CSV table of C-alpha atoms in Angstrom, one decimal:
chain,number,residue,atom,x,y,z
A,1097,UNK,CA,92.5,61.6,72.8
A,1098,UNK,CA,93.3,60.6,69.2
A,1099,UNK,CA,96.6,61.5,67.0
A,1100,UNK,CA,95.0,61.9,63.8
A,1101,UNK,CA,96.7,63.1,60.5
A,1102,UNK,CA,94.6,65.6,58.7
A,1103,UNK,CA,94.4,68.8,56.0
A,1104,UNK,CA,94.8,72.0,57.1
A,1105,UNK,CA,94.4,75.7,55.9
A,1106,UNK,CA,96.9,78.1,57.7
A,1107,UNK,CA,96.1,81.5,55.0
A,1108,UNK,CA,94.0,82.6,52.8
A,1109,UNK,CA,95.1,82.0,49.9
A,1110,UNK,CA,96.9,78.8,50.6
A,1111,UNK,CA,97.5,75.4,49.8
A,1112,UNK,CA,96.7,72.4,52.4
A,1113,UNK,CA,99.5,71.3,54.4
A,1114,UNK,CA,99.0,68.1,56.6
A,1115,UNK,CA,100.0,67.7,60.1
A,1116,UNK,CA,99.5,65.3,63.0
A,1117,UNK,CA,96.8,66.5,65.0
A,1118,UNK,CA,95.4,65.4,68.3
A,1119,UNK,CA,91.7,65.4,68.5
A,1120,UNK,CA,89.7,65.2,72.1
A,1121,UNK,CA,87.2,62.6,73.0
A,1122,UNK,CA,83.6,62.7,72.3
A,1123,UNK,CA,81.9,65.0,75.1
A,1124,UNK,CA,78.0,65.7,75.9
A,1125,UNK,CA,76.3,64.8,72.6
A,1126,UNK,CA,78.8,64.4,70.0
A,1127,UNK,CA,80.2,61.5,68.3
A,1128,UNK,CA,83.7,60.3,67.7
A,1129,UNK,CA,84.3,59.2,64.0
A,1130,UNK,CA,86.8,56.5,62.0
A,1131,UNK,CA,86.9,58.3,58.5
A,1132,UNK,CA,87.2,56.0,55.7
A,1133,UNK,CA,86.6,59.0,52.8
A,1134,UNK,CA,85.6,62.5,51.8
A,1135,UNK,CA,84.9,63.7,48.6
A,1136,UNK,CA,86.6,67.0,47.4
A,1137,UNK,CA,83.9,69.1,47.3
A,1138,UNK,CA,84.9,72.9,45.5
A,1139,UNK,CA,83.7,74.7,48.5
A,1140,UNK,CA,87.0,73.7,50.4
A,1141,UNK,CA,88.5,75.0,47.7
A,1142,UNK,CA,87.1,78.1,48.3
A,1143,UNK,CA,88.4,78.3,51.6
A,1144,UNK,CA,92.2,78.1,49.6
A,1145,UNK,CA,91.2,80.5,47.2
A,1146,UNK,CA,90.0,83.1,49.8
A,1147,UNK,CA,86.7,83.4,47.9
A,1148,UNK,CA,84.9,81.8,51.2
A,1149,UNK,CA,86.0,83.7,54.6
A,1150,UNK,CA,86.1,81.7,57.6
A,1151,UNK,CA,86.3,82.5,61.2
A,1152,UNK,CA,89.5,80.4,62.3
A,1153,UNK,CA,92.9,79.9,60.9
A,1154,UNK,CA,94.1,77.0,61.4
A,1155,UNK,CA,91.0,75.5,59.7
A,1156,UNK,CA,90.8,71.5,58.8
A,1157,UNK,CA,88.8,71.5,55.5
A,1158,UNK,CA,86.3,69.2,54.2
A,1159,UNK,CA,82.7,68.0,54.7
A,1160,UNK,CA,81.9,65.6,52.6
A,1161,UNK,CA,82.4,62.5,54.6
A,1162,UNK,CA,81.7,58.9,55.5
A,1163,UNK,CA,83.0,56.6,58.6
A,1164,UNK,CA,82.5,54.3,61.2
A,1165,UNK,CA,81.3,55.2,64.7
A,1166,UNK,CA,84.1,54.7,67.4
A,1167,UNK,CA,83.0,56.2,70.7
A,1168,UNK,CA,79.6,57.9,72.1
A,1169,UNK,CA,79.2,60.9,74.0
A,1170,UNK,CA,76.8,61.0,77.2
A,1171,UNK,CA,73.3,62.4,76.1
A,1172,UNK,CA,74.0,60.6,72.2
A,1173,UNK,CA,70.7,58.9,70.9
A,1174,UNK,CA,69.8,57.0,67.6
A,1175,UNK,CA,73.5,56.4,67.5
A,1176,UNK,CA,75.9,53.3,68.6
A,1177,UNK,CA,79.4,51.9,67.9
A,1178,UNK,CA,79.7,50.7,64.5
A,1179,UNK,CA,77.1,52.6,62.4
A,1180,UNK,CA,77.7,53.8,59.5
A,1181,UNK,CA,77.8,57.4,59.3
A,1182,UNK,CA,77.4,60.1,57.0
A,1183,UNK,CA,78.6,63.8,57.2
A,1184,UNK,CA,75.8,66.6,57.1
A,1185,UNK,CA,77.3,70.5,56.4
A,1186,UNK,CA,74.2,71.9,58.7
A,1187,UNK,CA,73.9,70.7,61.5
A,1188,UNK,CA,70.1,69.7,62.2
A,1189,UNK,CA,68.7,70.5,65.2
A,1190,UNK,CA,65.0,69.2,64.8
A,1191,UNK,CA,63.0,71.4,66.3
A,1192,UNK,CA,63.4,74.7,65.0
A,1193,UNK,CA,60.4,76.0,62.4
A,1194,UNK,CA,62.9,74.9,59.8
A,1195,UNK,CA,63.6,71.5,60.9
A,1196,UNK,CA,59.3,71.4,62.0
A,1197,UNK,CA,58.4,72.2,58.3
A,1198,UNK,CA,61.1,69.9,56.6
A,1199,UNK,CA,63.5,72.5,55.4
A,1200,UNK,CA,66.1,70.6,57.7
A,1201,UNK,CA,68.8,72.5,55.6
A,1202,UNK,CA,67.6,76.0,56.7
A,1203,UNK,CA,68.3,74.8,60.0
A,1204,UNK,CA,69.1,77.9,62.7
A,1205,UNK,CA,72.6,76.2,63.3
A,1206,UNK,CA,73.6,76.8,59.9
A,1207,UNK,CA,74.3,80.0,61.8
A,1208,UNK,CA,77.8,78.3,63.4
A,1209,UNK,CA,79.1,76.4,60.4
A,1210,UNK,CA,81.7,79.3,59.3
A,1211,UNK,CA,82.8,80.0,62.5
A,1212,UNK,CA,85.5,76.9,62.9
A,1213,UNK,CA,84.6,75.6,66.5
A,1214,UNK,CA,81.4,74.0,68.2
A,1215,UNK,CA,78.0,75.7,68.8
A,1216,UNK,CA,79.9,76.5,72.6
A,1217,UNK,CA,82.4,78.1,70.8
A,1218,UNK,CA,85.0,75.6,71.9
A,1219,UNK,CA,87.4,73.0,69.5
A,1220,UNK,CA,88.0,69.7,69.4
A,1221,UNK,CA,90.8,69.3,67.7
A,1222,UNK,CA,94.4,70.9,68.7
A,1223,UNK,CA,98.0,70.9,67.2
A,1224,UNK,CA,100.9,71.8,69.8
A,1225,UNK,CA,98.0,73.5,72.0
A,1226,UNK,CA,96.9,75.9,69.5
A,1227,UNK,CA,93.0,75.1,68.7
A,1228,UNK,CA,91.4,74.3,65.2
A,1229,UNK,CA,88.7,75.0,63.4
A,1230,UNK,CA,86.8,72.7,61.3
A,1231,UNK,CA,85.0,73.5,58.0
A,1232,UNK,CA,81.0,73.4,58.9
A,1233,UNK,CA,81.9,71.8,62.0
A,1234,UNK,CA,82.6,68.8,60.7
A,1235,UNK,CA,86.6,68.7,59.3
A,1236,UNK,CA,86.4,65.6,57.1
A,1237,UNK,CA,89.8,65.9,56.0
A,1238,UNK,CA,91.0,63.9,59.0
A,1239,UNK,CA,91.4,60.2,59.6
A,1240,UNK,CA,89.3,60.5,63.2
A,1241,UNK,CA,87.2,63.2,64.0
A,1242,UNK,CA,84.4,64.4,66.6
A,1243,UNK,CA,81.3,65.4,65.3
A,1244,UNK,CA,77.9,66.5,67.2
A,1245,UNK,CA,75.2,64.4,66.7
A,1246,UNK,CA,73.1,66.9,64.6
A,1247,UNK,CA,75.7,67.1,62.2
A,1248,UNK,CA,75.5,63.3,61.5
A,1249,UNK,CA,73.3,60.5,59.5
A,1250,UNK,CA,73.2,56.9,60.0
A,1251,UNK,CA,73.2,55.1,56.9
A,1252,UNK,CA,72.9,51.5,55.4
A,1253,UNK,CA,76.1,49.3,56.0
A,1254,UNK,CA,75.8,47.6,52.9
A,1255,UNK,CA,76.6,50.8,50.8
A,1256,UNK,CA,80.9,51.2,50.4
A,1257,UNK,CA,81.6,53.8,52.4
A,1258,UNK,CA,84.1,55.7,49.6
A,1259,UNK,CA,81.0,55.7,47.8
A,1260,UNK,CA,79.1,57.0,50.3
A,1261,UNK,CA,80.5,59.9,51.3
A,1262,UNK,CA,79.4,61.6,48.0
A,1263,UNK,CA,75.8,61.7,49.4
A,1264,UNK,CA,77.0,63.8,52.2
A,1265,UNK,CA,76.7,67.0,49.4
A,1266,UNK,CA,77.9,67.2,46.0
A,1267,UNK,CA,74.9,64.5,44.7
A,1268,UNK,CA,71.8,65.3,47.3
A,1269,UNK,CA,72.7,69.3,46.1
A,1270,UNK,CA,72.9,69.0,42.2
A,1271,UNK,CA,70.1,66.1,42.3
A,1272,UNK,CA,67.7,68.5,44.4
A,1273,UNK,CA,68.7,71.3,42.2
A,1274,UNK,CA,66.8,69.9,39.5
A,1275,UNK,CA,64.1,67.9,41.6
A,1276,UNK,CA,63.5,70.1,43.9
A,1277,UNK,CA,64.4,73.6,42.7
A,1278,UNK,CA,64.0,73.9,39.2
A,1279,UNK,CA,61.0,71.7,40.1
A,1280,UNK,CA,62.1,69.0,36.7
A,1281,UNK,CA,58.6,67.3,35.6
A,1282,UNK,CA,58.4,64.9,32.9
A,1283,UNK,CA,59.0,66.0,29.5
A,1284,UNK,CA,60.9,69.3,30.2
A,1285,UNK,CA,63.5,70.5,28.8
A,1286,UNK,CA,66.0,71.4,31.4
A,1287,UNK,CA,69.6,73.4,30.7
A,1288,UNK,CA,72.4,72.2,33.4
A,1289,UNK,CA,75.2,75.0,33.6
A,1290,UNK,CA,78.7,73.4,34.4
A,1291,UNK,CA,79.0,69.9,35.1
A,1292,UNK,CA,81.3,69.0,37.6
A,1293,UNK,CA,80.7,67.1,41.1
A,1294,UNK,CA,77.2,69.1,41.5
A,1295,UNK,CA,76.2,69.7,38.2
A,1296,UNK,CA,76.6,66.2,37.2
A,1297,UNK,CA,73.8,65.4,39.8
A,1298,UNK,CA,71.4,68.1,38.5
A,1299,UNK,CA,72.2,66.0,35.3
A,1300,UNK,CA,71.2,62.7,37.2
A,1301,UNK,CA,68.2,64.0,38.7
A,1302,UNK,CA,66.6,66.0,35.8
A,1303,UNK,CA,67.0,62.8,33.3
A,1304,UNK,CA,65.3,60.5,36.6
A,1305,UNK,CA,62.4,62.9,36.7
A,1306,UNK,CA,61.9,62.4,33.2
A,1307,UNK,CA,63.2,65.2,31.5
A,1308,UNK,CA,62.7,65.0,27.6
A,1309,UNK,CA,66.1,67.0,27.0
A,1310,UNK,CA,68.8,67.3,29.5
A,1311,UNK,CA,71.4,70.1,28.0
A,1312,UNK,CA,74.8,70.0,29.6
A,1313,UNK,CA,76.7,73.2,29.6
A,1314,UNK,CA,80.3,73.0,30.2
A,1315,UNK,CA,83.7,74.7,28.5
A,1316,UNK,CA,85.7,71.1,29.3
A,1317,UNK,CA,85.0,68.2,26.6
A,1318,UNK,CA,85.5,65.7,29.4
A,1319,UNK,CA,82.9,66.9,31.4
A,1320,UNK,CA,80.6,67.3,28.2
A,1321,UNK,CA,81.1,63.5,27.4
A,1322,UNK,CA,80.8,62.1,30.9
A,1323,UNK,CA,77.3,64.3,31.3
A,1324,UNK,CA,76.4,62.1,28.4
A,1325,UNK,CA,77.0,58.9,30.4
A,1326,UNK,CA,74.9,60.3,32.9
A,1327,UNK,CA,71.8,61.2,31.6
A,1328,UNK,CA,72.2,64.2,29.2
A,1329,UNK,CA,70.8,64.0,25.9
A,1330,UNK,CA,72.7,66.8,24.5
A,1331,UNK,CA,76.1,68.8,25.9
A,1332,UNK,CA,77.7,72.1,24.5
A,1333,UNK,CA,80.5,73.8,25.4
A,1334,UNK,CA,78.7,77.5,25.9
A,1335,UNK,CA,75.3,78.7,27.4
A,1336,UNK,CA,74.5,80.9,23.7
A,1337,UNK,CA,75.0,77.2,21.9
A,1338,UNK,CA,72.1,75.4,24.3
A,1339,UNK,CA,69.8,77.8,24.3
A,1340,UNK,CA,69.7,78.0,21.1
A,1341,UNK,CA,69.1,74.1,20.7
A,1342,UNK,CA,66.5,74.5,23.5
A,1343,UNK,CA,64.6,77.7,21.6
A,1344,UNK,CA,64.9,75.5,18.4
A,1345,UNK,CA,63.2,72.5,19.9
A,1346,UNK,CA,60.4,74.9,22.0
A,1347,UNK,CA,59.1,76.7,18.8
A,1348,UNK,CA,61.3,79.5,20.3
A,1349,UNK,CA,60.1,79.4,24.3
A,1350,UNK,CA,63.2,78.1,25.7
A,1351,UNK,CA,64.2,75.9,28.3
A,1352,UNK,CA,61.9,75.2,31.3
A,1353,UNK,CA,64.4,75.6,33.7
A,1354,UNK,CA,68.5,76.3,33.6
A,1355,UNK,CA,70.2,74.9,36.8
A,1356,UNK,CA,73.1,76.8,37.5
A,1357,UNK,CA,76.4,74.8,39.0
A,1358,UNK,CA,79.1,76.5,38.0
A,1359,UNK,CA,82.4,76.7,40.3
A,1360,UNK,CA,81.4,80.1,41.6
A,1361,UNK,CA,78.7,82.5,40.8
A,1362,UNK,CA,79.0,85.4,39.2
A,1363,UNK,CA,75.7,88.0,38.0
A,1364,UNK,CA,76.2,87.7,34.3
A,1365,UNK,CA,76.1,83.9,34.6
A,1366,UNK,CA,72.1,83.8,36.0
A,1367,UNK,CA,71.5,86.4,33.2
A,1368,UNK,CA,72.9,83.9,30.6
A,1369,UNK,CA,70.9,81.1,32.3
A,1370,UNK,CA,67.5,83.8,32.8
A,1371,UNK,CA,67.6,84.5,29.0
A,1372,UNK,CA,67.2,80.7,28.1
A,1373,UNK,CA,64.2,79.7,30.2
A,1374,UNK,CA,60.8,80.6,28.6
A,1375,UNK,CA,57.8,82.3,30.2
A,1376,UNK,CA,57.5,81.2,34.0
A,1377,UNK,CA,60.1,79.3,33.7
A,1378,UNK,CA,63.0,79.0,36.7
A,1379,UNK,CA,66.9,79.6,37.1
A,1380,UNK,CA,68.2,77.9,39.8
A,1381,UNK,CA,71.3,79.3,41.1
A,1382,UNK,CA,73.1,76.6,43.5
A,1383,UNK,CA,76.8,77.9,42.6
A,1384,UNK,CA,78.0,79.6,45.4
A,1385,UNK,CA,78.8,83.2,45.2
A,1386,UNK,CA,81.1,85.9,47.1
A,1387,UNK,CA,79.7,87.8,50.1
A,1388,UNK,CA,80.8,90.9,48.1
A,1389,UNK,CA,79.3,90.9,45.0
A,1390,UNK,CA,76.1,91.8,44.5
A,1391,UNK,CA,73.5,92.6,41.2
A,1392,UNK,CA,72.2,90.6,38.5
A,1393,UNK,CA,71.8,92.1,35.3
A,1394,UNK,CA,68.2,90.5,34.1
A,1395,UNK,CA,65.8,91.9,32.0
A,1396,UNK,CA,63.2,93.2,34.5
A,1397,UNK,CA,60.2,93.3,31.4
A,1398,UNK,CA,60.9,89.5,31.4
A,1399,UNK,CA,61.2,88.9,35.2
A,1400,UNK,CA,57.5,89.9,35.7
A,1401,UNK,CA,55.9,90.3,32.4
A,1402,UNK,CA,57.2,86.6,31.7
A,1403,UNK,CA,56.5,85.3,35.1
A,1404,UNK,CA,60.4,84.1,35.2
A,1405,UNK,CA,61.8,83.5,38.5
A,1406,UNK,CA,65.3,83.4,40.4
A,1407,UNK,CA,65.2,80.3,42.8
A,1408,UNK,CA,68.2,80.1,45.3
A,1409,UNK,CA,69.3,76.4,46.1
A,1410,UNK,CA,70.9,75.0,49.5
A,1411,UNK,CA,71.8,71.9,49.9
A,1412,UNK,CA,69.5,70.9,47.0
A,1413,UNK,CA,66.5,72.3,48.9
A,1414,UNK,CA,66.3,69.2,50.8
A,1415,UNK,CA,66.0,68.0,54.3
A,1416,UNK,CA,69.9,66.0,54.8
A,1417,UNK,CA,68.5,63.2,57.0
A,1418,UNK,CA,65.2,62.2,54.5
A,1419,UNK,CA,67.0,63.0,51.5
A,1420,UNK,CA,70.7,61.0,52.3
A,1421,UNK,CA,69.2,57.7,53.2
A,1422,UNK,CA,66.5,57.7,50.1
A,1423,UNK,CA,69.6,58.4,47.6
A,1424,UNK,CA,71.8,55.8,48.9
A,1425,UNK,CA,68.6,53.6,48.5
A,1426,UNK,CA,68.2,54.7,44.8
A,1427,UNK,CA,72.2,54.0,44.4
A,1428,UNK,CA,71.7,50.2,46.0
A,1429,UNK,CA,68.9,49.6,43.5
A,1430,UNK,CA,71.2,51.0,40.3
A,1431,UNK,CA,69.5,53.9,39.8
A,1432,UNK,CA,71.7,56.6,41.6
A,1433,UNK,CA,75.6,56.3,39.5
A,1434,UNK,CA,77.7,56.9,42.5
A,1435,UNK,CA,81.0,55.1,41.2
A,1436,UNK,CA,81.0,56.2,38.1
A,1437,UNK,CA,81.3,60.1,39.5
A,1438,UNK,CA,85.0,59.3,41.2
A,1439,UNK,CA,87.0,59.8,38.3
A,1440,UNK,CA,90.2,59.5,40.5
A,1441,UNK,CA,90.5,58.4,44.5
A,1442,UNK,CA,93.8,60.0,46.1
A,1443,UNK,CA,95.7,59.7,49.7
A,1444,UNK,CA,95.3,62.7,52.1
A,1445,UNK,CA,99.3,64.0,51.3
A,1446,UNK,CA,97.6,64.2,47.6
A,1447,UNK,CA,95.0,66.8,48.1
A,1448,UNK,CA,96.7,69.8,46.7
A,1449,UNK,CA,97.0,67.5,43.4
A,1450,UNK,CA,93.2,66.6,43.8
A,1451,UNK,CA,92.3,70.2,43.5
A,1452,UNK,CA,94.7,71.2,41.0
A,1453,UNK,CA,93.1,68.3,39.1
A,1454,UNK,CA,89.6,69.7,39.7
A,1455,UNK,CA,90.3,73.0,39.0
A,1456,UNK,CA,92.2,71.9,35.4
A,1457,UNK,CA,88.9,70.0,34.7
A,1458,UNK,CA,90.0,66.5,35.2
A,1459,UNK,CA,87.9,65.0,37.4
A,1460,UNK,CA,84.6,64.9,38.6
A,1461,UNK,CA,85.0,63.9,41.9
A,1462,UNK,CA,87.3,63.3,43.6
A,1463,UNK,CA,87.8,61.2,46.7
A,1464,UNK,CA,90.6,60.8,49.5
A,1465,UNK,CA,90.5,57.4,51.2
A,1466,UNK,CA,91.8,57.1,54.5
């Protein structure tokens, strides 16, 4: 058993407060963990805000993380002490259709990742005896951790770690958005709402596929200058403002896709975003939204007169253990900007400032380094 500091969530809403925690050893299949970071992704913050519910309270947030391999569990394969690890929200079993037909992040143990304990239904971490949950089974917010081997990637060793750990979600999510979902081909012009830690990567990934006009949307002047950095050609502060530029630059079509990354969904947003894409073009929606609201208020003429279409996004549409490795591989050869996304790196007693800090627009990433 390990003491291990760590971030939890006792209420919704609430604000993390860190404790000393013990954490068991590794048992049949799962892996025990030396965190060196996690990235700050805004579904933790979710979790403080209460627009995420969760089945267990005390929860240890995060699950965007990166660390060294301490100990093995019996029946562990691919896996040995000292690899270099990578944090994966859904937990990938392999051999269900999904896994079979390379949708890895449809997996059927996606089922378990909002209850707060182990497939078994039993913890791993404790504090005085009272059990706690971990966000998506995982719990990055804690120096060690134990992890099951599904919810795990080996990676490269020669990649920094507190670089890294940004691959776990934030960039293979907003980069897949565009490559994958909105389905980005050379010369389009591609509209990318809100650029923080995802959108930033839809941003990345639109102007690698060869996008003709990337168009950041964003209300924060930092995050409109930074998209700039990263591959937009163009950023304005509202949605009305860039699709106008991308009607005036279509001979009044519109963009070919709008990726939408905002902090949280809401109906009127993929409306906004549905109204700027021509004919068959595609919206894809990647912010998350709440379980309780429901209806989008599109123009149903244009959804199948104009051949438009609505394209959910998970995990950037990508399988975790192809798509991880190949990004850290495009970051090794300076194509991927990892470094340049952690505006700020902060201690684990700082991550109520982190979020303030994201949520005030300051940052677009942050990181905690153990």
């Amino acid at each position: 058993m390990k003491k291990s500091k760590a971030a939890l969530l006792w209420e919704q809403p609430g604000e993390w407060k860190i404790s000393t925690v013990d954490v068991d050893a590794p048992g049949a299949g799962e892996i025990l963990v030396k965190m060196t970071a996690t990235g700050l992704c805004h579904s933790d913050d979710h979790l403080a805000t209460g627009d995420s519910t969760f089945g267990a309270f005390p929860v240890c947030g995060g699950h965007e993380g990166a660390g060294v391999v301490e100990e093995v569990g019996p029946g562990v394969y691919g896996f040995e002490v000292g690899d270099h690890v990578v944090t994966s929200f859904v937990p990938s079993c392999g051999r269900c259709k999904w896994c079979a037909g390379n949708l890895q992040q449809l997996c059927d143990n996606g089922m378990y990742i909002m209850n707060g304990g182990q497939m078994d239904g039993t913890y791993r971490m404790h504090l005085d005896g009272k059990d706690i949950g971990t966000m998506a089974m995982l719990g990055t917010f804690s120096e060690w951790q134990v992890y099951d081997q599904m919810s795990l990637v080996k990676v490269r060793k020669d990649i920094p770690l507190d670089v890294a750990c940004l691959v776990a979600c934030g960039v293979p999510t907003g980069w897949g958005s565009a490559v994958n979902a909105a389905e980005v081909r050379p010369g389009h012009v591609v509209i990318v709402m809100g650029v923080g830690g995802v959108g930033m990567n839809a941003v990345q990934g639109a102007a690698n596929i060869g996008a003709s006009h990337v168009i950041a949307v964003d209300p924060v002047e930092f995050k409109r200058t930074s998209a700039l950095e990263f591959g937009a050609t163009e950023a304005f502060a509202t949605i009305e403002e860039a699709a106008d530029f991308a009607r005036s630059i279509t001979q009044g079509q519109g963009a070919d896709s709008a990726i939408v990354t905002t902090s949280l969904i809401h109906g009127d947003r993929i409306n906004e975003a549905f109204g700027a894409i021509r004919k068959a073009g595609i919206v894809a929606v990647t912010a998350q939204g709440s379980l309780t609201e429901t209806g989008v208020p599109i123009n149903l003429f244009e959804l199948s007169m104009f051949q438009k279409r609505i394209q959910g996004v998970l995990y950037g549409m990508t399988s975790p253990r192809k798509t991880i490795p190949a990004l850290l591989d495009l970051y090794a050869d300076g194509i991927l900007k990892l470094d340049q996304l952690v505006t700020k790196r902060y201690t684990i007693e700082q991550i109520n400032e982190a979020y303030r800090d994201m949520r005030e627009g300051r940052i677009i990433r942050g990181v905690v380094n153990f």
